[in-house]
Structures are given as structure tokens and as C-alpha cells.
Amino acid sequence: MLKADRTAKILAHVTEAGSADVHALAELLGVSTATVRRDLQELHDQGLLHRTRGGAVTGTVNLELPLRHRHGKRQAEKRRIALAAERLVPEGAVVGLTGGTTTSELARVLAERGGVTIVTNAVNIAADLIVRPEIRLVVVGGIARSASYELVGPAAERMLSQYHLDVAFIGVDGLTAGEGCTTHDEMEAHTDQAFLRSASRCVVLADSSKVGLVTFAAICPLTDIHDLVTDDGLTGAQEKAVTGCGVRVLRA
Amino acid sequence: MLKADRTAKILAHVTEAGSADVHALAELLGVSTATVRRDLQELHDQGLLHRTRGGAVTGTVNLELPLRHRHGKRQAEKRRIALAAERLVPEGAVVGLTGGTTTSELARVLAERGGVTIVTNAVNIAADLIVRPEIRLVVVGGIARSASYELVGPAAERMLSQYHLDVAFIGVDGLTAGEGCTTHDEMEAHTDQAFLRSASRCVVLADSSKVGLVTFAAICPLTDIHDLVTDDGLTGAQEKAVTGCGVRVLRA
DNA sequence: CGCGCGTCGATCGAAATTGTTCGCTGTGCC
DNA sequence: GGCACAGCGAACAATTTCGATCGACGCGCG
């Protein structure tokens, strides 16, 4: 039996019955439980079903997006950056979050703390947070970009212009003293600008590998930024260049 | 038995009877009272029921279950309804989808077909579809409702008013000839209205258990609806009442 | 033939779940 | 108030399941 056939059968079985357990599937398909587990893992990663202990349930409402970049080795650093950034958020604040792995991590940290309002254009953050009634969540609409899980475009910017954010956290792909903050996509950059315009305080989240890089689309000059939260991989020269633009640097 | 199944059964039992005691649940499910207690604790933490000494009672009058507990035996019917509804969507159409399990199923069907633009206010649908670059996805922003995974409020309605939809699919909680379409939440109903206003064609998706029910908030009279897609569980009298309002009935 | 590649089954330690037992607390009854 | 008792939470042990790793097998290719 081909692997593709098997996974298709598993999926059919799960969606039909609403759930299935590992042993029954193994027997049904004539393979070992280890194989079933691997298949379920794979289907779960693709968001096609939801894995539970002992089996799986229908994935019709699976909110866990596989963030492809999430399992990178910088994960621990991003978490530390998020924990440092969280200290910039006062109780009851309205917080803006753009898309990105680091901002997603910050969203999780804030969700555990609770007591804030989060405004975001990132679908994965929205999916993460919507199950938490203890935080207020506002999602900025727009056209979906599958590459970054973000909602962008004029609608998003119009909607953002109607809100006031106490602090906006921006994830960037590149950051230099000369070119300022840059990202890979122009629409994204434009929507990020709308976040900055609506916010009293602008904070950039970027691990140290981004510093010194210039990517395609410009978001803003460094002088528009109040704080940069990063890890401790910055060289002295890099830090000096950034602080020279009036940006406060926070090391996680 | 999977844990997810067990908690779903507990919830079903409690909401059906209004209350339940630990021993009865333990016997019914074939597990120990300790396990039932732990499950009840968990459900209570999620605010899905109210724990009492000796058992549990329904948390609120108008209980609306989170979607993750609704994957039930009606799953197959929802899928059939979705497949029937898909035939109403011409190639290249702009399709509006509100929240709900049936509309989510339709979203999956449309995603596999591709070639359409989907406008939705449901976060779970957005999360499902954003990984599919072959369809255009527009998410309507707004305030997040964790009970239904929908984005609602004035921002959502303003944004919808700027779009034109070829066909809008609405998921409802109740449908009668007298009261029209109804749902559990007023904000949701209001946002649903915005979908209807923007659409050339209005289609309601509802399995037959919804027909004849009236819930809290009115969406629209039946005369505003062009089609109803449902399963084959409708009585003749029910169908006649619906068609009498000028609604075409499609059975999956 | 040898080799790399992907897949499968088996094994083992780690983690989660469950049932049991134990005090402790709340409730009803005298 | 005191008592009996059911229900509760916590701790513990037994079982199940998971994840990672290893070796085996089939297959294509040079």
C-alpha cells in the first residue's frame, strides 16, 4: 500500500467518524502503530486533523497553523526577545502586533498574562488568541498573504487609522542605520507603516541576525522607532549606530 | 475511548439534561469518578459548564459550544451540505462566508476546487485557507468573538460595505418561517446582515436540526434568502413553509 | 554490485493519563 | 454542636502513549 493511499484512508476515516484511535487505525490498515503515529503527525502538521493522545479528531476547526519557520534554532532567542518586550506593555494597554515569528511569540506571552487589548493583522496570531476570552482581540482585515500569514492592503490601513495603539510591535526582516527598517514585501511594509502611524510608541523586534541587513521594501527610517528589542548578538558598532538614531536598545 | 470524545459526551449530556452528577457520568462512560471530576474541572476552567458539588450544571442559558466540541455525528451531513452548496458557486466568483461549522466545511471544499475569491469574518476559515495560495482570501476585520471564532462589529460591517459579493453563505443557529433566520449573538447577527447587504445572492446553510428553531438574535426574514441548503431530514410541512417564503430548498 | 534514499517496524526512556487511596471539607441529620 | 457520609483534592502507582533512535528492507541509480 502506498503511503499516500494510507494517509488518505486515515483522513477519510477520521473525518467520517469524527475521531479515531491509533490502534484501530493500525489494525485497519495493517501497519504498525508507529507508522500510524507518523502519519497522524504529518496530517496534523498539514492542519488536516487534530492530534490527541491516543488518536486524532476531526481537523475541521484546527486553529494551529504550522508556522514553518517556527522550529528554527532561533526559537529560544525569539522567546527571550518576547519576554523582554513584554515588559514594555503596561497593564490594560492596547498593543499592536504585525506578523512574524517573534511577534507571534510575544502574542503568546501576552496571552498568558492577559489584561491587554491586542490589535493584529496576523492570521496565526488571531488563531492563537481567539480561544482566550481573557484578552480582547481585534483583527485588522485585509487581503491575505500566504507567505507571511498577514492581512494587508488599503482595507487594513483604513481600519488601523481608526484605532489608537499605546504601543506597536513590528517584526522586520532587515534593519540598518542608513536604510532603516525593511521587509520583503511592499504591501506588508505599507501596512506596517499604518501600525506605526496609529501608535504612540513604536518598538521593533528583531533578532541580531537581522541587524545590518537591507531587504526589498522600506518601512520607516530608524528615527521613527523608539525601541529595538533584540538578543545579545549585537556588535558594539552595530549598537552604536542604532542608538545614534535615537533608538533605545533592549537586549533580551 | 479518546479523551476528546469523552469530554464531548459529557458536555452533550450536561447540556441536554441541564445537569449531571459525577457517578452517573462515570458509569455512563465507563471510567472512574476521579476521571470524571478531572474532566469536569477542565470543562469548568474553559467556562463551558458550571461545577457543583456532586456534578455539574449548564453554565449559561444560551450555551454556545466552542467549535472544537462540535465535531460530532452531524459532521458527515455538514460535509454533504457543503458539497451541495459548492455547486452554487460559479467559476471565479466572489464568495462570502460567515462563521460556523458548515461554512467551514464549505470553505474546505472551495479551497480544493480553487479559482474563487473568499471573503470571510471567521478566523478558523482564514487560518485554514491562508496556506492555500491558489485561492484569493480576504478577511473582514473586527472584534474577535471567542465563542464562534468570528470577527464582528462596526469595523467588519464597514469593510463589508465596500465589497460586492456574488454569493454569500450564512450559517444560522435557527430558522423558521415566522421569525426568519436567527443566531445566538446579536453582534454576530448584525455582521451577518452586512454580508447579506453586500451579496447578490443569499444562501443559508443549515442542517435540518436547525429548522424550526428560534434563537436569540434575528438576522433577517426568510424572504431575504434565495436558497437554503440542508440535509434530507426536513419534514414536508417544514419544506412547504420555507418554500412558501420564496426560498428554494436544496437537499444534499 | 554498492550506495544512497526513503519508509517501516521495534525498542526504550519520558511523559501523560487513569485509577486508587488517603486525609480533608462540606452537608444533612439528630 | 456532634456525627455519619458523600464528595473533593492531592498524592501515588500502574498503564498507556509519545517521541526519538536504531536497524532492516525495498528501490532506483550509477
XYZ file of C-alpha atoms (C1' of nucleotides) in Angstrom:
564
model
C 0.000 0.000 0.000
C 1.293 3.399 -0.908
C 1.822 5.931 1.768
C -0.415 8.415 0.017
C -3.246 5.900 -0.047
C -2.786 5.210 3.613
C -2.871 8.824 4.719
C -5.903 9.386 2.535
C -7.661 6.485 4.226
C -6.752 7.753 7.646
C -8.053 11.172 6.819
C -11.270 9.761 5.391
C -11.765 7.606 8.428
C -11.210 10.440 10.839
C -13.459 12.894 9.067
C -16.151 10.292 8.698
C -16.265 9.209 12.309
C -15.116 12.496 13.800
C -12.321 10.714 15.610
C -10.164 7.621 15.533
C -7.626 5.942 17.756
C -4.178 4.798 16.860
C -4.664 1.086 17.479
C -7.825 0.825 15.448
C -6.180 2.596 12.542
C -3.126 0.385 12.752
C -5.243 -2.726 12.623
C -7.469 -1.383 9.900
C -4.546 -0.555 7.658
C -2.357 -3.474 8.584
C 0.601 -1.382 9.690
C 2.293 -0.751 12.988
C 1.177 1.874 15.454
C 4.449 3.700 14.916
C 3.548 4.237 11.294
C 0.094 5.434 12.170
C 1.594 7.870 14.613
C 3.926 9.217 11.981
C 1.086 9.624 9.519
C -1.047 11.371 12.083
C 1.836 13.652 12.926
C 2.178 14.539 9.281
C -1.513 15.181 8.798
C -1.515 17.246 11.922
C 1.369 19.353 10.659
C -0.597 19.993 7.500
C -3.519 21.101 9.590
C -5.777 18.401 8.237
C -6.669 16.891 11.576
C -6.047 17.467 15.218
C -3.854 15.073 17.092
C -4.904 13.988 20.561
C -3.416 11.490 22.909
C -4.394 8.031 21.747
C -5.691 9.117 18.381
C -6.958 12.099 16.459
C -10.111 14.108 15.990
C -11.506 15.922 13.022
C -9.473 18.868 11.895
C -12.327 20.933 10.592
C -11.593 23.511 13.171
C -7.927 23.285 13.531
C -6.556 26.591 14.625
C -2.951 25.669 14.973
C -1.185 26.932 11.932
C 2.117 25.359 11.146
C 4.475 28.260 11.181
C 7.168 26.846 9.020
C 9.938 28.926 10.445
C 8.952 28.254 13.955
C 11.167 25.278 14.521
C 14.275 27.189 13.615
C 17.088 27.204 16.066
C 16.480 30.846 16.828
C 13.310 29.862 18.617
C 14.822 30.226 22.077
C 16.139 33.679 21.234
C 12.786 34.790 19.921
C 11.204 33.667 23.135
C 13.701 35.644 25.162
C 13.102 38.687 22.984
C 9.372 38.293 23.509
C 9.792 38.090 27.263
C 11.852 41.270 27.239
C 9.344 43.049 25.024
C 6.501 42.091 27.296
C 7.934 44.376 29.965
C 7.238 47.348 27.701
C 3.495 46.681 27.874
C 1.681 48.321 30.772
C -1.406 46.811 32.312
C -4.513 47.342 30.216
C -2.623 48.663 27.205
C -3.719 48.486 23.600
C -0.977 46.637 21.748
C -0.440 46.403 18.010
C 1.303 43.341 16.591
C 2.326 42.795 12.991
C 3.108 39.357 11.600
C 6.269 37.385 12.160
C 7.603 34.660 14.345
C 8.911 36.957 17.046
C 5.690 38.925 17.321
C 3.787 35.632 17.461
C 5.892 34.615 20.396
C 5.135 37.923 22.065
C 1.441 37.316 21.476
C 1.672 34.068 23.402
C 3.457 35.743 26.265
C 0.859 38.483 26.427
C -1.950 35.949 26.232
C -0.696 34.209 29.321
C -0.517 37.479 31.145
C -3.920 38.703 29.986
C -5.459 42.087 30.641
C -4.485 43.724 27.370
C -6.108 44.517 24.055
C -4.280 43.175 21.045
C -4.710 44.568 17.551
C -3.104 42.455 14.870
C -3.130 41.741 11.152
C -1.543 38.309 11.526
C -3.873 35.377 10.998
C -1.758 32.961 13.016
C -1.757 35.314 15.992
C -5.502 35.749 15.656
C -5.977 31.979 15.590
C -3.784 31.588 18.642
C -5.513 34.225 20.679
C -9.144 33.847 19.748
C -9.527 30.909 22.082
C -8.536 33.127 25.008
C -11.527 35.045 26.278
C -9.386 36.852 28.855
C -7.820 39.145 26.307
C -9.560 41.473 23.938
C -8.606 40.772 20.365
C -9.152 42.989 17.350
C -8.183 41.679 13.954
C -7.392 44.096 11.179
C -8.971 42.875 7.970
C -7.441 42.817 4.544
C -6.120 40.682 1.763
C -4.375 37.561 2.944
C -0.733 36.953 2.091
C 0.011 33.287 2.443
C 3.749 33.804 2.623
C 3.624 35.694 5.902
C 0.133 34.919 7.205
C -0.596 38.623 7.239
C -3.581 40.676 6.165
C -2.547 43.697 4.166
C -3.848 46.330 1.806
C -5.911 49.503 1.862
C -8.678 47.987 3.962
C -6.213 47.085 6.688
C -4.708 50.539 6.671
C -8.068 52.262 6.730
C -9.112 50.183 9.669
C -5.894 50.842 11.550
C -6.298 54.562 11.045
C -9.428 54.374 13.142
C -7.636 52.956 16.174
C -5.118 54.292 18.589
C -2.439 51.935 19.860
C -0.449 52.521 23.032
C 2.423 50.549 21.624
C 3.062 48.814 18.308
C 5.485 45.933 17.912
C 6.828 45.494 14.406
C 8.646 42.477 13.125
C 11.168 43.360 10.405
C 13.370 41.421 8.024
C 16.225 43.911 7.962
C 17.427 46.874 9.946
C 20.267 49.313 9.265
C 21.068 52.841 10.332
C 21.101 54.021 6.744
C 18.078 52.295 5.241
C 16.016 51.961 8.388
C 13.585 49.051 8.731
C 12.903 46.923 5.691
C 10.853 43.859 4.826
C 10.412 41.507 1.893
C 7.061 42.684 0.638
C 5.878 46.122 -0.299
C 2.264 45.689 0.765
C 3.467 44.419 4.091
C 5.724 47.416 4.521
C 2.862 49.751 3.767
C 0.614 48.091 6.321
C 3.404 48.195 8.885
C 3.566 51.934 8.337
C -0.103 52.169 9.219
C 0.639 50.427 12.501
C 3.363 52.944 13.238
C 1.143 55.911 12.427
C -1.502 54.713 14.872
C 0.853 54.047 17.754
C 2.223 56.280 20.478
C 5.255 54.110 20.871
C 6.949 52.073 18.179
C 9.034 49.050 19.045
C 10.899 46.833 16.608
C 11.500 43.179 17.403
C 14.427 41.642 15.578
C 16.984 39.047 16.468
C 20.555 40.130 15.898
C 20.827 38.318 12.562
C 18.527 40.937 11.043
C 20.645 43.882 12.074
C 22.783 45.123 9.236
C 20.548 43.585 6.576
C 18.636 45.521 3.944
C 15.695 43.824 2.237
C 13.360 44.914 -0.521
C 10.738 47.256 0.868
C 11.335 50.131 3.258
C 9.065 50.520 6.261
C 10.476 53.554 8.004
C 13.733 55.258 8.994
C 15.203 54.322 12.338
C 14.341 57.736 13.718
C 10.674 56.739 13.743
C 11.444 53.931 16.162
C 11.536 54.296 19.908
C 12.885 50.917 20.977
C 14.598 47.917 19.495
C 14.344 44.627 21.353
C 16.954 42.108 20.282
C 19.195 39.375 21.623
C 22.778 39.835 22.808
C 24.390 39.070 19.472
C 24.883 42.701 18.516
C 28.362 44.083 17.958
C 29.325 47.295 19.681
C 29.463 49.140 16.374
C 26.008 47.965 15.401
C 24.552 49.047 18.695
C 26.214 52.423 18.492
C 24.853 53.019 15.009
C 21.335 52.200 16.154
C 21.413 54.236 19.334
C 22.845 57.086 17.268
C 19.467 57.321 15.559
C 17.750 57.816 18.874
C 16.655 54.224 19.324
C 16.855 52.645 22.736
C 18.262 49.129 22.548
C 16.976 46.426 24.867
C 18.879 43.152 24.998
C 16.951 40.076 25.995
C -12.255 5.979 24.095
C -10.452 9.184 23.369
C -10.395 11.906 25.900
C -11.794 14.360 23.409
C -14.743 12.087 22.782
C -15.324 11.699 26.450
C -15.403 15.401 27.196
C -17.654 15.932 24.208
C -20.056 13.334 25.556
C -20.006 14.871 28.991
C -20.772 18.245 27.510
C -23.551 16.849 25.378
C -25.041 15.064 28.329
C -24.884 18.078 30.585
C -26.308 20.493 28.061
C -29.032 18.072 27.107
C -30.239 17.348 30.601
C -29.264 20.687 32.104
C -27.258 18.909 34.764
C -25.481 15.672 35.538
C -23.907 14.000 38.525
C -20.462 12.534 38.742
C -21.470 8.970 39.419
C -23.928 8.762 36.577
C -21.346 10.154 34.179
C -18.706 7.752 35.426
C -20.989 4.800 34.882
C -22.196 6.061 31.538
C -18.671 6.486 30.218
C -17.131 3.512 31.930
C -14.438 5.466 33.737
C -13.713 6.254 37.338
C -15.228 9.156 39.195
C -11.803 10.703 39.514
C -11.544 10.958 35.762
C -14.979 12.488 35.501
C -14.022 15.013 38.130
C -10.899 15.913 36.236
C -12.833 16.332 33.020
C -15.449 18.458 34.701
C -12.714 20.604 36.191
C -11.252 21.116 32.769
C -14.562 21.997 31.185
C -15.292 24.316 34.040
C -11.963 26.080 33.519
C -12.968 26.632 29.930
C -16.230 28.127 31.099
C -18.285 25.507 29.308
C -20.216 24.364 32.338
C -20.592 25.197 35.976
C -19.254 22.796 38.508
C -21.416 21.978 41.505
C -20.939 19.624 44.367
C -21.712 16.145 43.108
C -21.953 17.105 39.473
C -22.288 19.998 37.078
C -24.922 22.230 35.522
C -25.010 24.180 32.282
C -23.066 27.389 32.550
C -25.373 29.764 30.750
C -28.862 29.619 29.406
C -27.955 30.013 25.830
C -24.983 27.815 25.648
C -22.910 28.140 22.572
C -20.267 25.479 22.337
C -16.849 26.255 21.002
C -16.395 24.682 17.650
C -13.820 22.224 18.825
C -16.512 20.400 20.765
C -18.949 20.362 17.943
C -17.244 17.868 15.711
C -19.948 15.330 16.166
C -22.137 12.928 14.368
C -23.501 15.652 12.152
C -20.102 16.001 10.563
C -20.973 13.818 7.588
C -24.153 15.781 6.955
C -22.310 19.066 7.076
C -19.907 17.772 4.518
C -22.734 16.735 2.214
C -24.369 20.119 2.655
C -21.079 21.788 1.776
C -20.725 19.695 -1.348
C -24.226 20.645 -2.458
C -23.601 24.322 -1.725
C -20.405 24.279 -3.734
C -22.459 23.775 -6.887
C -23.978 27.208 -6.385
C -20.594 28.847 -6.826
C -19.625 29.692 -10.405
C -16.027 29.758 -11.553
C -14.185 32.874 -10.445
C -16.947 34.055 -8.129
C -16.515 36.203 -5.053
C -17.941 34.229 -2.176
C -18.835 35.468 1.299
C -18.671 33.045 4.217
C -19.732 33.721 7.799
C -18.599 31.580 10.707
C -19.869 28.156 11.669
C -19.006 24.528 11.186
C -20.956 24.098 7.974
C -19.498 27.177 6.327
C -16.052 25.997 7.414
C -16.671 22.752 5.625
C -17.720 24.655 2.525
C -14.528 26.676 2.744
C -12.519 23.468 2.567
C -14.474 22.235 -0.412
C -13.960 25.522 -2.231
C -10.285 25.529 -1.332
C -9.781 22.222 -3.046
C -11.537 23.473 -6.103
C -9.718 26.786 -6.196
C -10.345 29.664 -8.560
C -12.577 31.711 -6.306
C -12.244 34.690 -4.020
C -13.415 34.116 -0.484
C -14.422 36.906 1.859
C -14.918 35.786 5.432
C -15.081 37.024 9.000
C -14.286 33.630 10.514
C -10.820 33.234 11.939
C -10.810 29.472 11.646
C -11.671 29.675 7.956
C -8.983 32.275 7.467
C -6.459 30.037 9.199
C -7.498 27.109 7.039
C -7.315 28.961 3.774
C -4.342 31.203 4.195
C -1.993 28.340 3.495
C -3.585 27.894 0.071
C -2.108 30.340 -2.387
C -4.425 29.140 -5.150
C -7.424 30.992 -3.783
C -7.748 34.679 -3.065
C -8.671 35.285 0.539
C -9.987 38.486 2.054
C -10.549 38.610 5.784
C -13.016 41.065 7.202
C -11.553 42.637 10.331
C -13.287 43.286 13.589
C -13.559 42.359 17.220
C -12.972 38.689 17.902
C -15.662 36.549 19.497
C -14.053 33.510 21.023
C -17.304 31.563 21.201
C -17.779 31.413 17.453
C -14.339 32.353 16.126
C -15.911 35.256 14.255
C -14.883 38.850 13.775
C -17.772 41.213 14.314
C -18.628 44.839 14.953
C -18.788 48.133 13.102
C -15.382 47.739 11.532
C -16.391 44.453 9.966
C -19.598 45.922 8.624
C -17.892 48.998 7.245
C -15.387 46.846 5.468
C -18.053 44.569 4.050
C -19.964 47.552 2.704
C -17.004 48.261 0.450
C -17.137 44.901 -1.245
C -19.537 43.231 -3.570
C -20.132 39.517 -3.178
C -21.559 37.309 -5.892
C -22.960 34.945 -3.315
C -22.981 34.931 0.490
C -23.295 31.752 2.541
C -24.670 32.291 6.022
C -24.566 29.784 8.831
C -27.505 30.157 11.205
C -28.491 28.641 14.545
C -32.225 28.704 13.918
C -34.604 29.090 11.000
C -38.395 29.386 10.946
C -40.925 30.826 8.534
C -42.185 33.231 11.168
C -39.005 34.505 12.780
C -36.685 34.055 9.838
C -33.007 33.338 10.466
C -31.680 33.695 13.987
C -28.383 33.219 15.802
C -27.084 33.230 19.364
C -25.376 36.576 19.404
C -26.589 39.995 18.454
C -23.290 41.315 17.140
C -22.985 38.239 15.007
C -26.468 38.750 13.629
C -25.642 42.325 12.753
C -22.497 41.350 10.912
C -24.374 38.621 9.079
C -26.763 41.294 7.862
C -23.844 43.180 6.402
C -22.890 40.073 4.437
C -26.417 39.853 3.075
C -26.488 43.504 2.075
C -23.297 43.127 0.060
C -24.337 39.992 -1.764
C -26.289 39.478 -4.971
C -27.397 36.066 -3.846
C -28.012 34.938 -0.257
C -27.764 31.284 0.697
C -28.362 29.821 4.137
C -26.579 26.654 5.207
C -28.313 24.753 7.984
C -28.674 21.103 8.820
C -32.238 20.029 9.404
C -31.930 20.153 13.197
C -31.842 23.951 12.952
C -35.077 24.239 11.042
C -37.950 25.121 13.338
C -35.650 26.593 15.994
C -35.647 30.200 17.121
C -32.595 31.549 18.913
C -31.792 34.898 20.419
C -30.903 37.372 17.710
C -32.697 37.863 14.405
C -30.637 38.083 11.235
C -33.264 38.517 8.545
C -36.699 37.322 7.428
C -36.801 34.328 5.157
C -37.890 36.486 2.264
C -34.381 37.943 2.120
C -32.981 34.498 1.393
C -32.676 32.988 -2.058
C -31.632 29.430 -1.226
C -31.488 27.085 1.708
C -29.079 24.165 1.549
C -29.863 21.452 4.058
C -29.853 17.690 4.510
C -32.757 15.366 3.839
C -34.151 15.452 7.363
C -36.789 18.055 6.596
C -40.461 17.219 7.015
C -42.827 18.039 4.203
C -44.550 20.702 6.264
C -41.247 22.363 7.098
C -40.212 22.430 3.482
C -43.535 23.852 2.392
C -43.329 26.622 4.973
C -39.877 27.581 3.774
C -40.628 27.460 0.075
C -43.756 29.492 0.820
C -41.459 32.402 1.660
C -39.862 32.205 -1.761
C -36.826 30.218 -0.690
C -35.529 27.489 -2.937
C -34.632 24.385 -0.933
C -31.664 22.257 -1.940
C -31.265 18.899 -0.266
C -27.771 17.475 -0.026
C 27.183 -4.766 -7.189
C 27.412 -0.975 -3.857
C 25.347 3.093 -2.370
C 22.044 6.478 -1.026
C 17.389 7.348 -0.009
C 13.056 6.831 1.897
C 9.960 4.044 4.582
C 8.686 0.809 8.047
C 8.875 -1.803 12.401
C 10.955 -2.311 17.025
C 12.795 -0.615 21.236
C 13.447 2.380 25.143
C 13.097 6.266 28.185
C 9.950 10.128 29.048
C 5.531 11.953 29.631
C 0.605 11.792 30.037
C -3.498 9.606 31.571
C -6.057 6.949 34.658
C -7.473 4.509 38.887
C -6.748 4.048 43.808
C -6.049 5.530 48.242
C -5.753 8.878 51.622
C -6.921 12.777 54.505
C -9.982 16.859 54.418
C -14.183 19.502 53.835
C -18.891 20.434 53.217
C -23.747 18.775 54.009
C -27.606 16.714 56.100
C -29.474 14.825 60.213
C -30.012 14.042 65.000
C -22.820 21.077 68.469
C -21.667 16.285 67.033
C -21.905 12.548 63.813
C -22.089 9.969 59.511
C -21.278 10.227 54.900
C -20.623 11.704 50.332
C -17.699 14.449 47.609
C -13.385 16.671 46.940
C -8.435 17.435 46.059
C -3.785 15.618 46.346
C -0.506 12.201 46.030
C 0.973 7.905 44.212
C 1.337 3.829 41.249
C 0.151 1.339 37.060
C -0.759 1.566 32.499
C -0.718 3.633 28.059
C 1.097 6.545 24.686
C 4.596 9.506 22.701
C 8.906 10.779 20.608
C 13.469 9.676 19.277
C 16.506 6.449 17.616
C 18.127 2.308 15.535
C 18.333 -1.346 12.212
C 16.020 -3.669 8.259
C 14.080 -3.661 3.842
C 12.942 -2.257 -0.855
C 14.093 0.561 -4.740
C 16.394 3.309 -8.061
C 20.817 4.667 -9.947
C 25.445 4.996 -11.156
